[in-house]
Amino acid sequence: MAAAAETTVDMAAAAETTVDMAENSSESNDVKTKLSKLFWHGGSAYDAWFSCASNQVAQVLLTLPYSFSQLGMVSGILLQLFYGLMGSWTAYLITSLYLEYRLRKERQKAEFRNHVIQWFEVLDGLLGKRWRNVGLAFNCTFLLFGSVIQLIACASNIYYINEKLDKRTWTYIFGACCATTVFIPSFHNYRIWSFLGLAMTTYTAWYLTIASFLHGQVEGVKHSGPTKLVLYFTGATNILYTFGGHAVTVEIMHAMWKPEKFKAIYLVATVYVLTLTLPSAVAVYWAFGDLLLSHSNSFALLPKSPFRDMAVVLMLIHQFITFGFACTPLYFVWEKAIGMHKCKSLCKRAAARLPVVVPIWFLAIVFPFFGPINSAVGSLLVSFTVYIIPALAHMFTFKSATARENAIEKPPKFVGRWVGAFTINVFVVVWVFVVGFGFGGWASMTNFIRQIDNFGFFAKCYQCPPPPPPPPQMRNFTVAAPPPLHHHHHR
């Protein structure tokens, strides 16, 4: 009897232990789920806002003062406001077309559970294969060079902390680091990254502003811009590029639980971005003036300090995040092309994505021209990808009275409904084609070719300062000779 009683007690204790373990495991699962929701699974309007704002400004923050030196203060401010408004309008058009496409597909009982809708698919569904092919070509090329620019920016920035390695070597290192973005499945999983990214650019923008005012104007500062048409339109296309960060709008919108809430998000994100870009560009240009014409990265002119080093480190982390933003849509396109998009294994998808990183890495080493490459990409790719194609697609999708009547998203009253929307679209197409693509393409390519002539392909250290002169005791043993006049071109 005693033995039986002991056995019963043991069984009861074992049962209690099992219950405790089950409770502990469910508690730990709850903690994991909560942490996952907090840092990983984002789909709210706030997540979309952080993603848009964080993706929009990125490393362009460092090149806008360079653009101001090309444009002059007044043009720089006005063009930022103008292109910010235009970018918000075309983001609204993309939202309308996405919602239209999705509604039509869902009426046909289409499932999007394991499928990310992309811009080229929206064009295909609404306007056919020719539009899809053009949209795909421009979008992929833009995102490819957008990723290249992030790598160049990483190397350009880290050099201001550690000059022991040249910029090309830093590009090799950061190419390997950025390749790890293959493990981030989709824009759903950028919650913590996009939040941190925006915090980092906010710090950097205000560091540039405050440090420039504390530094004061350099001796004999000149603000002679604009002086040449080539420089003027190069600067203008860099600003066009700044507010053309919505090549990933459809992917960000698709990651939302309620995509219809996206309409005003891009505009609000743009307004916030302007509070960062305008004060910083104005302050740095005020302090350094024409010196910026030969220093496309603002960090190059500010004195070394713990605050500057902090800004550099934060921008490096942010560029890693922005690399992921630009590359993720390319990963999706590649996965769809090789039939891996619906694969549930994260490791298999990550391995399949690696070939996308290799050409980006290579191009960043071939064209390390931080600043001029932004303008070239802005004029030749952004102009079509995020301004001209969305405006034309909106006009053609809703050209018939029936399409306009059945549209899920009708233009607001304050823009003049359909007539107003059509007029604005025509203006966007003509303006961006003539000024952005035409004049901007000519100017930015002229500037880009000049960089190749001066520095060559595979430049080891683009715009690095010249090596220091030898110490005095060494100079006694060298034959006196006049220094070369163009010693600032350091290869």
CSV table of N, CA and C in Angstrom, one decimal, residues 2 46 62 67 73 83 85 94 102 104 130 166 187 266 305 308 358 364 380 403 406 414-415 426 451 470 491:
chain,number,residue,atom,x,y,z
A,2,ALA,N,1.9,1.2,0.8
A,2,ALA,CA,2.8,2.4,0.9
A,2,ALA,C,3.5,2.6,-0.4
A,46,TYR,N,2.2,52.9,-39.6
A,46,TYR,CA,3.5,53.5,-39.0
A,46,TYR,C,4.7,52.8,-39.6
A,62,LEU,N,23.9,63.4,-47.7
A,62,LEU,CA,25.3,63.8,-47.7
A,62,LEU,C,25.7,64.5,-49.0
A,67,SER,N,24.8,69.4,-54.2
A,67,SER,CA,23.8,69.9,-55.2
A,67,SER,C,23.6,71.3,-55.1
A,73,MET,N,21.6,78.6,-53.6
A,73,MET,CA,20.7,78.4,-52.4
A,73,MET,C,19.2,78.4,-52.8
A,83,TYR,N,10.1,69.0,-56.2
A,83,TYR,CA,10.2,67.5,-56.4
A,83,TYR,C,9.6,66.7,-55.3
A,85,LEU,N,6.8,67.5,-53.7
A,85,LEU,CA,5.4,67.5,-54.1
A,85,LEU,C,5.1,66.5,-55.2
A,94,ILE,N,0.7,55.5,-58.0
A,94,ILE,CA,1.1,54.1,-57.9
A,94,ILE,C,0.2,53.4,-56.9
A,102,ARG,N,-5.2,45.0,-57.5
A,102,ARG,CA,-5.5,44.0,-56.5
A,102,ARG,C,-7.0,43.7,-56.4
A,104,ARG,N,-9.2,43.9,-58.9
A,104,ARG,CA,-9.6,43.1,-60.1
A,104,ARG,C,-9.1,41.7,-59.9
A,130,ARG,N,3.6,44.6,-72.8
A,130,ARG,CA,4.6,45.7,-73.3
A,130,ARG,C,4.9,46.6,-72.1
A,166,ASP,N,42.1,51.9,-48.5
A,166,ASP,CA,41.5,52.8,-49.5
A,166,ASP,C,40.0,52.5,-49.7
A,187,PHE,N,9.5,43.0,-47.0
A,187,PHE,CA,9.3,44.3,-46.3
A,187,PHE,C,8.5,44.2,-45.0
A,266,TYR,N,3.0,58.6,-48.0
A,266,TYR,CA,4.2,59.0,-48.7
A,266,TYR,C,4.3,60.6,-48.6
A,305,SER,N,35.5,64.7,-35.3
A,305,SER,CA,35.1,64.7,-33.9
A,305,SER,C,34.3,63.5,-33.5
A,308,ARG,N,31.1,63.5,-35.4
A,308,ARG,CA,31.1,63.2,-36.8
A,308,ARG,C,31.3,61.7,-37.0
A,358,VAL,N,26.2,39.9,-56.7
A,358,VAL,CA,27.6,39.9,-57.4
A,358,VAL,C,27.7,41.1,-58.4
A,364,ALA,N,29.9,48.7,-58.3
A,364,ALA,CA,30.4,49.6,-57.2
A,364,ALA,C,31.9,49.8,-57.3
A,380,LEU,N,18.5,59.3,-65.8
A,380,LEU,CA,18.2,58.3,-66.8
A,380,LEU,C,17.2,57.2,-66.4
A,403,ALA,N,-13.9,52.8,-67.1
A,403,ALA,CA,-12.8,52.6,-66.1
A,403,ALA,C,-12.8,53.7,-65.0
A,406,ASN,N,-15.8,53.0,-62.6
A,406,ASN,CA,-15.6,51.8,-61.7
A,406,ASN,C,-14.4,51.9,-60.9
A,414,PHE,N,-9.9,68.3,-54.5
A,414,PHE,CA,-9.0,69.5,-54.5
A,414,PHE,C,-8.0,69.5,-55.7
A,415,VAL,N,-7.8,68.4,-56.3
A,415,VAL,CA,-7.0,68.4,-57.6
A,415,VAL,C,-7.8,68.6,-58.8
A,426,VAL,N,0.0,65.0,-67.3
A,426,VAL,CA,0.6,65.5,-68.5
A,426,VAL,C,1.8,66.5,-68.2
A,451,GLN,N,34.3,62.5,-64.7
A,451,GLN,CA,34.9,61.8,-63.6
A,451,GLN,C,35.7,60.6,-64.1
A,470,PRO,N,56.4,65.2,-47.7
A,470,PRO,CA,57.4,64.5,-46.9
A,470,PRO,C,57.9,65.4,-45.8
A,491,ARG,N,44.5,59.3,-57.7
A,491,ARG,CA,43.9,58.1,-58.1
A,491,ARG,C,44.1,57.0,-57.1
